[in-house]
PDB file of C-alpha atoms and ligand atoms in Angstrom:
ATOM      1  CA  UNK A   1      79.836 148.752  19.270  1.00 84.00           C
ATOM      2  CA  UNK A   2      81.037 145.404  19.041  1.00 96.00           C
ATOM      3  CA  UNK A   3      84.686 144.952  19.946  1.00 96.00           C
ATOM      4  CA  UNK A   4      84.892 141.378  18.426  1.00 98.00           C
ATOM      5  CA  UNK A   5      83.433 142.648  14.815  1.00 98.00           C
ATOM      6  CA  UNK A   6      85.995 141.886  12.163  1.00 98.00           C
ATOM      7  CA  UNK A   7      84.047 143.728   9.250  1.00 98.00           C
ATOM      8  CA  UNK A   8      86.349 145.283   7.027  1.00 98.00           C
ATOM      9  CA  UNK A   9      89.389 143.490   8.448  1.00 98.00           C
ATOM     10  CA  UNK A  10      91.597 141.116   6.109  1.00 99.00           C
ATOM     11  CA  UNK A  11      93.057 137.917   7.821  1.00 99.00           C
ATOM     12  CA  UNK A  12      95.963 135.635   6.491  1.00 99.00           C
ATOM     13  CA  UNK A  13      95.705 132.070   7.878  1.00 99.00           C
ATOM     14  CA  UNK A  14      98.318 129.634   7.161  1.00 99.00           C
ATOM     15  CA  UNK A  15      97.875 126.142   6.938  1.00 98.00           C
ATOM     16  CA  UNK A  16      94.044 126.401   6.053  1.00 98.00           C
ATOM     17  CA  UNK A  17      93.273 123.619   4.135  1.00 98.00           C
ATOM     18  CA  UNK A  18      92.252 121.288   6.914  1.00 98.00           C
ATOM     19  CA  UNK A  19      92.221 120.898  10.679  1.00 97.00           C
ATOM     20  CA  UNK A  20      92.276 123.985  13.254  1.00 98.00           C
ATOM     21  CA  UNK A  21      93.684 126.385  10.398  1.00 98.00           C
ATOM     22  CA  UNK A  22      90.340 125.680   8.248  1.00 98.00           C
ATOM     23  CA  UNK A  23      88.052 126.238  11.488  1.00 98.00           C
ATOM     24  CA  UNK A  24      90.150 129.474  11.931  1.00 98.00           C
ATOM     25  CA  UNK A  25      89.347 130.920   8.709  1.00 99.00           C
ATOM     26  CA  UNK A  26      85.796 130.038   8.876  1.00 98.00           C
ATOM     27  CA  UNK A  27      85.546 131.533  12.372  1.00 98.00           C
ATOM     28  CA  UNK A  28      87.283 134.805  11.338  1.00 99.00           C
ATOM     29  CA  UNK A  29      84.825 135.116   8.162  1.00 99.00           C
ATOM     30  CA  UNK A  30      81.779 134.452  10.572  1.00 98.00           C
ATOM     31  CA  UNK A  31      83.120 137.434  12.653  1.00 98.00           C
ATOM     32  CA  UNK A  32      83.087 139.392   9.467  1.00 98.00           C
ATOM     33  CA  UNK A  33      86.654 139.290   8.119  1.00 99.00           C
ATOM     34  CA  UNK A  34      87.855 138.463   4.297  1.00 99.00           C
ATOM     35  CA  UNK A  35      90.451 135.883   4.360  1.00 99.00           C
ATOM     36  CA  UNK A  36      93.843 135.039   2.550  1.00 99.00           C
ATOM     37  CA  UNK A  37      94.042 131.243   2.820  1.00 99.00           C
ATOM     38  CA  UNK A  38      97.307 129.202   2.199  1.00 98.00           C
ATOM     39  CA  UNK A  39      98.445 125.659   1.939  1.00 98.00           C
ATOM     40  CA  UNK A  40     101.324 123.964  -0.039  1.00 98.00           C
ATOM     41  CA  UNK A  41      98.562 122.919  -2.976  1.00 98.00           C
ATOM     42  CA  UNK A  42      96.128 125.541  -4.151  1.00 98.00           C
ATOM     43  CA  UNK A  43      93.473 122.693  -4.777  1.00 98.00           C
ATOM     44  CA  UNK A  44      93.553 121.466  -1.219  1.00 98.00           C
ATOM     45  CA  UNK A  45      92.052 124.965  -0.238  1.00 98.00           C
ATOM     46  CA  UNK A  46      88.883 124.618  -2.129  1.00 98.00           C
ATOM     47  CA  UNK A  47      86.407 123.372   0.707  1.00 98.00           C
ATOM     48  CA  UNK A  48      87.754 126.291   2.933  1.00 98.00           C
ATOM     49  CA  UNK A  49      87.138 128.635   0.269  1.00 98.00           C
ATOM     50  CA  UNK A  50      83.584 127.294  -0.412  1.00 98.00           C
ATOM     51  CA  UNK A  51      82.791 127.825   3.459  1.00 98.00           C
ATOM     52  CA  UNK A  52      84.422 131.232   3.742  1.00 98.00           C
ATOM     53  CA  UNK A  53      82.312 132.562   0.535  1.00 98.00           C
ATOM     54  CA  UNK A  54      79.197 130.909   1.863  1.00 98.00           C
ATOM     55  CA  UNK A  55      79.459 133.067   4.656  1.00 98.00           C
ATOM     56  CA  UNK A  56      79.400 136.137   2.231  1.00 98.00           C
ATOM     57  CA  UNK A  57      83.050 136.924   2.861  1.00 98.00           C
ATOM     58  CA  UNK A  58      86.040 136.943   0.252  1.00 98.00           C
ATOM     59  CA  UNK A  59      88.678 134.209   0.131  1.00 98.00           C
ATOM     60  CA  UNK A  60      91.955 134.567  -1.586  1.00 98.00           C
ATOM     61  CA  UNK A  61      94.239 131.240  -1.855  1.00 98.00           C
ATOM     62  CA  UNK A  62      97.599 131.540  -1.834  1.00 98.00           C
ATOM     63  CA  UNK A  63     100.185 128.730  -2.193  1.00 98.00           C
ATOM     64  CA  UNK A  64     102.790 128.752   0.826  1.00 99.00           C
ATOM     65  CA  UNK A  65     105.575 126.062   2.025  1.00 99.00           C
ATOM     66  CA  UNK A  66     106.743 127.789   5.282  1.00 98.00           C
ATOM     67  CA  UNK A  67     110.039 125.883   5.049  1.00 98.00           C
ATOM     68  CA  UNK A  68     110.846 127.820   2.101  1.00 98.00           C
ATOM     69  CA  UNK A  69     112.346 131.416   2.274  1.00 98.00           C
ATOM     70  CA  UNK A  70     111.182 132.274  -1.043  1.00 98.00           C
ATOM     71  CA  UNK A  71     107.715 130.971  -0.658  1.00 98.00           C
ATOM     72  CA  UNK A  72     107.118 133.102   2.359  1.00 99.00           C
ATOM     73  CA  UNK A  73     108.194 136.315   0.459  1.00 98.00           C
ATOM     74  CA  UNK A  74     106.034 135.355  -2.590  1.00 98.00           C
ATOM     75  CA  UNK A  75     103.106 134.589  -0.422  1.00 98.00           C
ATOM     76  CA  UNK A  76     103.155 137.308   1.660  1.00 98.00           C
ATOM     77  CA  UNK A  77     103.477 139.919  -1.305  1.00 98.00           C
ATOM     78  CA  UNK A  78     100.739 138.140  -3.141  1.00 98.00           C
ATOM     79  CA  UNK A  79      98.597 138.343  -0.089  1.00 98.00           C
ATOM     80  CA  UNK A  80      98.918 142.111   0.160  1.00 98.00           C
ATOM     81  CA  UNK A  81      98.520 142.487  -3.488  1.00 98.00           C
ATOM     82  CA  UNK A  82      95.295 140.289  -3.951  1.00 98.00           C
ATOM     83  CA  UNK A  83      93.469 142.021  -0.630  1.00 98.00           C
ATOM     84  CA  UNK A  84      94.959 145.335  -0.336  1.00 98.00           C
ATOM     85  CA  UNK A  85      96.701 144.496   2.841  1.00 98.00           C
ATOM     86  CA  UNK A  86      96.405 142.082   5.843  1.00 98.00           C
ATOM     87  CA  UNK A  87      95.289 143.098   9.358  1.00 98.00           C
ATOM     88  CA  UNK A  88      95.337 139.795  11.038  1.00 99.00           C
ATOM     89  CA  UNK A  89      97.832 137.129  10.742  1.00 99.00           C
ATOM     90  CA  UNK A  90      96.946 133.532  12.178  1.00 99.00           C
ATOM     91  CA  UNK A  91     100.494 131.631  12.105  1.00 98.00           C
ATOM     92  CA  UNK A  92      98.874 128.130  12.099  1.00 98.00           C
ATOM     93  CA  UNK A  93     100.849 125.867   9.662  1.00 98.00           C
ATOM     94  CA  UNK A  94     102.684 123.162  11.483  1.00 98.00           C
ATOM     95  CA  UNK A  95     103.591 119.560  11.764  1.00 97.00           C
ATOM     96  CA  UNK A  96     104.528 117.017  14.336  1.00 96.00           C
ATOM     97  CA  UNK A  97     106.601 113.851  14.402  1.00 95.00           C
ATOM     98  CA  UNK A  98     105.877 111.485  17.666  1.00 94.00           C
ATOM     99  CA  UNK A  99     108.788 109.562  18.579  1.00 95.00           C
ATOM    100  CA  UNK A 100     110.565 108.719  21.901  1.00 97.00           C
ATOM    101  CA  UNK A 101     113.417 111.122  22.197  1.00 98.00           C
ATOM    102  CA  UNK A 102     115.899 108.333  21.803  1.00 98.00           C
ATOM    103  CA  UNK A 103     114.546 107.784  18.129  1.00 98.00           C
ATOM    104  CA  UNK A 104     114.270 111.247  16.801  1.00 98.00           C
ATOM    105  CA  UNK A 105     116.516 111.921  13.797  1.00 98.00           C
ATOM    106  CA  UNK A 106     118.359 114.986  12.488  1.00 98.00           C
ATOM    107  CA  UNK A 107     115.797 115.194   9.928  1.00 98.00           C
ATOM    108  CA  UNK A 108     112.554 114.899  12.241  1.00 98.00           C
ATOM    109  CA  UNK A 109     114.096 117.875  14.044  1.00 98.00           C
ATOM    110  CA  UNK A 110     114.570 119.954  11.134  1.00 98.00           C
ATOM    111  CA  UNK A 111     111.378 119.301   9.714  1.00 98.00           C
ATOM    112  CA  UNK A 112     109.575 120.136  12.890  1.00 98.00           C
ATOM    113  CA  UNK A 113     111.702 123.236  13.989  1.00 98.00           C
ATOM    114  CA  UNK A 114     111.702 124.475  10.494  1.00 98.00           C
ATOM    115  CA  UNK A 115     108.162 124.449  10.222  1.00 98.00           C
ATOM    116  CA  UNK A 116     106.638 125.391  13.570  1.00 98.00           C
ATOM    117  CA  UNK A 117     109.510 127.784  14.608  1.00 98.00           C
ATOM    118  CA  UNK A 118     111.546 129.329  11.918  1.00 99.00           C
ATOM    119  CA  UNK A 119     108.275 129.217   9.570  1.00 98.00           C
ATOM    120  CA  UNK A 120     106.210 131.086  12.183  1.00 98.00           C
ATOM    121  CA  UNK A 121     109.005 133.723  12.730  1.00 99.00           C
ATOM    122  CA  UNK A 122     109.712 134.340   8.956  1.00 99.00           C
ATOM    123  CA  UNK A 123     106.162 134.451   8.110  1.00 99.00           C
ATOM    124  CA  UNK A 124     105.397 136.932  10.993  1.00 99.00           C
ATOM    125  CA  UNK A 125     108.273 139.066   9.906  1.00 99.00           C
ATOM    126  CA  UNK A 126     107.273 139.227   6.301  1.00 99.00           C
ATOM    127  CA  UNK A 127     103.733 140.464   7.441  1.00 99.00           C
ATOM    128  CA  UNK A 128     105.057 142.928  10.149  1.00 99.00           C
ATOM    129  CA  UNK A 129     107.394 144.550   7.672  1.00 98.00           C
ATOM    130  CA  UNK A 130     104.164 145.613   5.935  1.00 98.00           C
ATOM    131  CA  UNK A 131     102.056 146.126   8.953  1.00 98.00           C
ATOM    132  CA  UNK A 132     104.344 148.682  10.266  1.00 98.00           C
ATOM    133  CA  UNK A 133     103.746 151.051   7.304  1.00 97.00           C
ATOM    134  CA  UNK A 134     100.152 151.057   8.552  1.00 95.00           C
ATOM    135  CA  UNK A 135     100.758 151.297  12.140  1.00 98.00           C
ATOM    136  CA  UNK A 136      98.268 148.193  12.899  1.00 98.00           C
ATOM    137  CA  UNK A 137      98.807 144.515  13.126  1.00 98.00           C
ATOM    138  CA  UNK A 138      97.451 141.431  14.991  1.00 98.00           C
ATOM    139  CA  UNK A 139      99.723 138.411  14.744  1.00 99.00           C
ATOM    140  CA  UNK A 140      98.476 135.151  16.363  1.00 99.00           C
ATOM    141  CA  UNK A 141     100.837 132.406  16.919  1.00 99.00           C
ATOM    142  CA  UNK A 142      99.427 128.965  17.448  1.00 98.00           C
ATOM    143  CA  UNK A 143     101.208 127.199  20.189  1.00 98.00           C
ATOM    144  CA  UNK A 144      99.967 124.299  22.264  1.00 98.00           C
ATOM    145  CA  UNK A 145     100.015 123.068  25.673  1.00 97.00           C
ATOM    146  CA  UNK A 146     103.503 121.890  25.007  1.00 96.00           C
ATOM    147  CA  UNK A 147     104.202 125.867  25.255  1.00 97.00           C
ATOM    148  CA  UNK A 148     104.064 125.087  29.007  1.00 96.00           C
ATOM    149  CA  UNK A 149     104.066 121.251  29.552  1.00 94.00           C
ATOM    150  CA  UNK A 150     106.630 118.547  28.722  1.00 94.00           C
ATOM    151  CA  UNK A 151     105.150 115.309  27.296  1.00 93.00           C
ATOM    152  CA  UNK A 152     107.455 112.135  26.354  1.00 95.00           C
ATOM    153  CA  UNK A 153     107.201 111.649  22.652  1.00 96.00           C
ATOM    154  CA  UNK A 154     106.830 115.219  21.818  1.00 96.00           C
ATOM    155  CA  UNK A 155     110.354 116.626  22.387  1.00 98.00           C
ATOM    156  CA  UNK A 156     111.304 118.415  19.168  1.00 98.00           C
ATOM    157  CA  UNK A 157     107.412 119.448  18.891  1.00 98.00           C
ATOM    158  CA  UNK A 158     107.608 120.899  22.551  1.00 98.00           C
ATOM    159  CA  UNK A 159     110.872 122.507  21.784  1.00 98.00           C
ATOM    160  CA  UNK A 160     109.042 124.434  18.733  1.00 98.00           C
ATOM    161  CA  UNK A 161     106.118 125.310  20.787  1.00 98.00           C
ATOM    162  CA  UNK A 162     108.089 126.615  23.896  1.00 98.00           C
ATOM    163  CA  UNK A 163     109.983 128.507  21.217  1.00 98.00           C
ATOM    164  CA  UNK A 164     106.628 129.793  19.965  1.00 98.00           C
ATOM    165  CA  UNK A 165     105.600 131.135  23.365  1.00 98.00           C
ATOM    166  CA  UNK A 166     109.143 132.717  23.813  1.00 98.00           C
ATOM    167  CA  UNK A 167     109.136 134.127  20.206  1.00 98.00           C
ATOM    168  CA  UNK A 168     105.454 135.733  20.883  1.00 99.00           C
ATOM    169  CA  UNK A 169     106.861 137.669  23.980  1.00 98.00           C
ATOM    170  CA  UNK A 170     109.831 138.889  22.078  1.00 98.00           C
ATOM    171  CA  UNK A 171     108.164 140.059  18.982  1.00 99.00           C
ATOM    172  CA  UNK A 172     105.502 141.591  21.032  1.00 99.00           C
ATOM    173  CA  UNK A 173     108.143 143.860  22.657  1.00 98.00           C
ATOM    174  CA  UNK A 174     109.678 144.584  19.511  1.00 98.00           C
ATOM    175  CA  UNK A 175     106.648 145.472  17.335  1.00 99.00           C
ATOM    176  CA  UNK A 176     104.257 147.017  20.162  1.00 98.00           C
ATOM    177  CA  UNK A 177     105.430 150.477  19.365  1.00 98.00           C
ATOM    178  CA  UNK A 178     104.319 149.942  15.814  1.00 98.00           C
ATOM    179  CA  UNK A 179     100.770 149.334  16.865  1.00 98.00           C
ATOM    180  CA  UNK A 180     101.166 145.580  16.152  1.00 98.00           C
ATOM    181  CA  UNK A 181     100.003 142.958  18.949  1.00 99.00           C
ATOM    182  CA  UNK A 182     101.574 139.461  18.936  1.00 99.00           C
ATOM    183  CA  UNK A 183      99.639 136.798  21.062  1.00 99.00           C
ATOM    184  CA  UNK A 184     100.024 133.051  21.162  1.00 99.00           C
ATOM    185  CA  UNK A 185      96.652 130.644  21.134  1.00 98.00           C
ATOM    186  CA  UNK A 186      97.842 127.567  22.777  1.00 98.00           C
ATOM    187  CA  UNK A 187      95.198 124.669  22.073  1.00 98.00           C
ATOM    188  CA  UNK A 188      94.905 121.433  24.063  1.00 97.00           C
ATOM    189  CA  UNK A 189      94.281 117.996  22.449  1.00 95.00           C
ATOM    190  CA  UNK A 190      92.100 118.411  19.191  1.00 95.00           C
ATOM    191  CA  UNK A 191      91.561 115.258  16.900  1.00 92.00           C
ATOM    192  CA  UNK A 192      92.757 116.197  13.533  1.00 92.00           C
ATOM    193  CA  UNK A 193      94.886 114.692  10.638  1.00 89.00           C
ATOM    194  CA  UNK A 194      97.993 115.654  12.711  1.00 88.00           C
ATOM    195  CA  UNK A 195      97.192 113.265  15.454  1.00 88.00           C
ATOM    196  CA  UNK A 196      94.379 110.993  14.034  1.00 88.00           C
ATOM    197  CA  UNK A 197      96.668 107.882  15.133  1.00 88.00           C
ATOM    198  CA  UNK A 198      96.231 108.906  18.783  1.00 88.00           C
ATOM    199  CA  UNK A 199      92.705 109.142  18.544  1.00 90.00           C
ATOM    200  CA  UNK A 200      92.301 105.650  16.886  1.00 91.00           C
ATOM    201  CA  UNK A 201      93.581 104.200  20.440  1.00 93.00           C
ATOM    202  CA  UNK A 202      90.637 104.114  22.861  1.00 93.00           C
ATOM    203  CA  UNK A 203      92.553 103.410  25.897  1.00 93.00           C
ATOM    204  CA  UNK A 204      94.775 106.467  25.318  1.00 92.00           C
ATOM    205  CA  UNK A 205      91.653 108.690  24.538  1.00 93.00           C
ATOM    206  CA  UNK A 206      90.281 107.440  27.839  1.00 94.00           C
ATOM    207  CA  UNK A 207      93.749 108.233  29.807  1.00 92.00           C
ATOM    208  CA  UNK A 208      93.696 111.653  28.177  1.00 92.00           C
ATOM    209  CA  UNK A 209      90.192 112.384  28.984  1.00 94.00           C
ATOM    210  CA  UNK A 210      90.206 111.416  32.606  1.00 92.00           C
ATOM    211  CA  UNK A 211      93.221 114.032  32.937  1.00 92.00           C
ATOM    212  CA  UNK A 212      91.269 117.032  31.299  1.00 94.00           C
ATOM    213  CA  UNK A 213      89.539 118.872  33.851  1.00 94.00           C
ATOM    214  CA  UNK A 214      86.524 119.378  31.622  1.00 95.00           C
ATOM    215  CA  UNK A 215      86.405 115.658  30.751  1.00 95.00           C
ATOM    216  CA  UNK A 216      86.644 115.835  27.130  1.00 95.00           C
ATOM    217  CA  UNK A 217      89.173 116.553  24.203  1.00 94.00           C
ATOM    218  CA  UNK A 218      88.528 119.769  22.065  1.00 96.00           C
ATOM    219  CA  UNK A 219      85.883 119.901  19.660  1.00 95.00           C
ATOM    220  CA  UNK A 220      85.605 122.298  16.521  1.00 94.00           C
ATOM    221  CA  UNK A 221      84.646 125.474  17.567  1.00 97.00           C
ATOM    222  CA  UNK A 222      86.013 125.386  21.139  1.00 98.00           C
ATOM    223  CA  UNK A 223      88.935 127.776  19.756  1.00 98.00           C
ATOM    224  CA  UNK A 224      86.671 130.200  17.941  1.00 98.00           C
ATOM    225  CA  UNK A 225      85.913 132.761  20.710  1.00 98.00           C
ATOM    226  CA  UNK A 226      89.513 132.939  21.729  1.00 98.00           C
ATOM    227  CA  UNK A 227      90.847 133.368  18.374  1.00 98.00           C
ATOM    228  CA  UNK A 228      88.444 136.331  17.393  1.00 98.00           C
ATOM    229  CA  UNK A 229      89.026 137.866  20.763  1.00 98.00           C
ATOM    230  CA  UNK A 230      92.709 137.842  19.873  1.00 98.00           C
ATOM    231  CA  UNK A 231      92.242 139.090  16.328  1.00 98.00           C
ATOM    232  CA  UNK A 232      89.742 141.991  17.322  1.00 98.00           C
ATOM    233  CA  UNK A 233      89.800 145.022  19.177  1.00 97.00           C
ATOM    234  CA  UNK A 234      88.506 143.138  22.118  1.00 98.00           C
ATOM    235  CA  UNK A 235      92.365 142.382  23.029  1.00 98.00           C
ATOM    236  CA  UNK A 236      93.604 145.896  22.104  1.00 98.00           C
ATOM    237  CA  UNK A 237      95.681 146.284  25.098  1.00 98.00           C
ATOM    238  CA  UNK A 238      97.007 142.646  25.326  1.00 98.00           C
ATOM    239  CA  UNK A 239     100.314 141.372  23.740  1.00 99.00           C
ATOM    240  CA  UNK A 240     103.044 138.946  24.432  1.00 99.00           C
ATOM    241  CA  UNK A 241     100.496 136.587  25.971  1.00 98.00           C
ATOM    242  CA  UNK A 242      99.802 132.965  25.624  1.00 98.00           C
ATOM    243  CA  UNK A 243      96.224 131.807  26.026  1.00 98.00           C
ATOM    244  CA  UNK A 244      95.754 128.300  26.977  1.00 98.00           C
ATOM    245  CA  UNK A 245      92.383 126.843  25.512  1.00 98.00           C
ATOM    246  CA  UNK A 246      93.038 123.040  26.639  1.00 97.00           C
ATOM    247  CA  UNK A 247      90.106 122.175  28.866  1.00 97.00           C
ATOM    248  CA  UNK A 248      92.253 122.776  31.772  1.00 96.00           C
ATOM    249  CA  UNK A 249      94.837 120.075  30.841  1.00 95.00           C
ATOM    250  CA  UNK A 250      97.767 122.330  31.485  1.00 94.00           C
ATOM    251  CA  UNK A 251      96.726 123.084  35.287  1.00 91.00           C
ATOM    252  CA  UNK A 252      98.035 119.780  36.184  1.00 78.00           C
ATOM    253  CA  UNK A 253      98.410 116.222  35.014  1.00 60.00           C
ATOM    254  CA  UNK A 254      97.738 114.033  37.849  1.00 65.00           C
ATOM    255  CA  UNK A 255      94.681 112.249  39.466  1.00 67.00           C
ATOM    256  CA  UNK A 256      93.027 114.050  42.373  1.00 66.00           C
ATOM    257  CA  UNK A 257      95.436 113.336  45.146  1.00 73.00           C
ATOM    258  CA  UNK A 258      94.471 111.034  48.151  1.00 76.00           C
ATOM    259  CA  UNK A 259      92.377 113.272  50.799  1.00 81.00           C
ATOM    260  CA  UNK A 260      92.670 110.199  53.509  1.00 80.00           C
TER     261      UNK A 260
HETATM  262  N1  LIG B 301      95.510 119.111  16.578  1.00 85.19           N
HETATM  263  C1  LIG B 301      95.784 119.662  18.074  1.00 85.19           C
HETATM  264  O1  LIG B 301      95.497 119.033  19.084  1.00 85.19           O
HETATM  265  C2  LIG B 301      96.762 120.695  17.985  1.00 85.19           C
HETATM  266  C3  LIG B 301      97.147 121.003  19.420  1.00 85.19           C
HETATM  267  C4  LIG B 301      97.995 122.090  19.571  1.00 85.19           C
HETATM  268  C5  LIG B 301      98.313 122.937  18.731  1.00 85.19           C
HETATM  269  N2  LIG B 301      98.366 122.521  17.297  1.00 85.19           N
HETATM  270  C6  LIG B 301      98.842 123.238  16.141  1.00 85.19           C
HETATM  271  O2  LIG B 301      97.985 123.737  15.423  1.00 85.19           O
HETATM  272  C7  LIG B 301      98.300 123.920  14.045  1.00 85.19           C
HETATM  273  C8  LIG B 301      97.182 123.294  13.246  1.00 85.19           C
HETATM  274  O3  LIG B 301      97.425 121.718  13.697  1.00 85.19           O
HETATM  275  P1  LIG B 301      96.304 120.796  12.952  1.00 85.19           P
HETATM  276  O4  LIG B 301      96.181 119.731  14.023  1.00 85.19           O
HETATM  277  O5  LIG B 301      95.142 121.418  12.452  1.00 85.19           O
HETATM  278  O6  LIG B 301      97.231 120.097  11.804  1.00 85.19           O
HETATM  279  P2  LIG B 301      96.773 119.490  10.270  1.00 85.19           P
HETATM  280  O7  LIG B 301      95.429 119.013  10.373  1.00 85.19           O
HETATM  281  O8  LIG B 301      97.918 118.479   9.967  1.00 85.19           O
HETATM  282  O9  LIG B 301      96.992 120.750   9.297  1.00 85.19           O
HETATM  283  C9  LIG B 301      98.161 121.419   9.246  1.00 85.19           C
HETATM  284  C10 LIG B 301      98.418 122.491   8.344  1.00 85.19           C
HETATM  285  O10 LIG B 301      99.462 122.964   8.356  1.00 85.19           O
HETATM  286  C11 LIG B 301      99.956 122.963   6.906  1.00 85.19           C
HETATM  287  N3  LIG B 301     101.325 122.848   6.798  1.00 85.19           N
HETATM  288  C12 LIG B 301     102.182 121.824   7.304  1.00 85.19           C
HETATM  289  N4  LIG B 301     103.356 122.065   6.941  1.00 85.19           N
HETATM  290  C13 LIG B 301     103.243 123.144   6.066  1.00 85.19           C
HETATM  291  C14 LIG B 301     104.455 123.876   5.375  1.00 85.19           C
HETATM  292  N5  LIG B 301     105.892 123.437   5.412  1.00 85.19           N
HETATM  293  N6  LIG B 301     103.889 124.835   4.910  1.00 85.19           N
HETATM  294  C15 LIG B 301     102.911 125.511   4.747  1.00 85.19           C
HETATM  295  N7  LIG B 301     101.729 124.876   5.316  1.00 85.19           N
HETATM  296  C16 LIG B 301     102.281 123.681   6.041  1.00 85.19           C
HETATM  297  C17 LIG B 301      99.135 122.108   6.235  1.00 85.19           C
HETATM  298  O11 LIG B 301      98.758 122.333   4.750  1.00 85.19           O
HETATM  299  P3  LIG B 301      99.093 121.440   3.602  1.00 85.19           P
HETATM  300  O12 LIG B 301      99.334 120.185   3.930  1.00 85.19           O
HETATM  301  O13 LIG B 301      97.808 121.673   2.865  1.00 85.19           O
HETATM  302  O14 LIG B 301     100.220 122.296   2.899  1.00 85.19           O
HETATM  303  C18 LIG B 301      97.699 121.992   6.927  1.00 85.19           C
HETATM  304  O15 LIG B 301      96.944 123.066   6.366  1.00 85.19           O
HETATM  305  C19 LIG B 301      99.764 123.239  14.011  1.00 85.19           C
HETATM  306  O16 LIG B 301     100.660 124.410  13.922  1.00 85.19           O
HETATM  307  C20 LIG B 301      99.656 122.419  15.175  1.00 85.19           C
HETATM  308  O17 LIG B 301     100.967 122.312  15.899  1.00 85.19           O
HETATM  309  C21 LIG B 301      97.342 121.420  16.857  1.00 85.19           C
END
């Protein structure tokens, strides 16, 4: 018995065209799952599909814009239709706008909150409405270290991820009796398209690295173990939790205190 085995399971990964979401789809396929992968454009899913299929698993592309209510309904219905039913939802689609709080616009706020919080809720709801009929589901919301820490320049993003953590707890309480677990996987700092600009600033990367107890930013594969754990029977008695995979940066953000 391998409690991490996902053979026979179907996962739906939102925002699977690149970055962390692409990695999540591949990690789930490596563990044995077939995967419904989504993006706002069908073509951008080609690479993810090829990688999943090269592992001998099925990949179904479905178009989804999490800011559009009708798109969520259509996508989830299609996901169920093509795959026969989704066991695992990875609520990964997200965006960011980095700005000093004094410069944040109404539009910035709406973009981030509609994508990262409203989208997370309504995708989870559309899936859970179908999961309750089967009495089984694993919902994994992708959070961030901003679930638990505050950072200048990330006010709306932090609010969206603080909300993701809280939503995870509320949904876990709501849907636990239906056999659905809801947990949040909160990554630290990973280099992706979303934060490419930050990694072009070497001084900032040195500063960041210095503050990470494990002395490096996140690398591809660092989230795979935690993701598969949350998706599998290994986490059967765990719900409502936020699991930080961040090299330890969330434990404290200052240099070692002077000891003399
Ligand atoms: N990178 C990090 O260090 C980090 C740390 C903590 C948390 N996260 C979170 O992890 C998730 C993935 O981040 P990433 O760094 O991999 O970002 P990324 O490379 O920019 O990828 C974002 C993904 O989200 C999708 N997406 C964006 N807006 C969408 C919308 N309105 N509807 C549907 N899909 C949408 C994109 O798909 P299309 O553009 O193809 O539609 C893309 O696949 C995000 O939720 C992010 O907040 C990232």
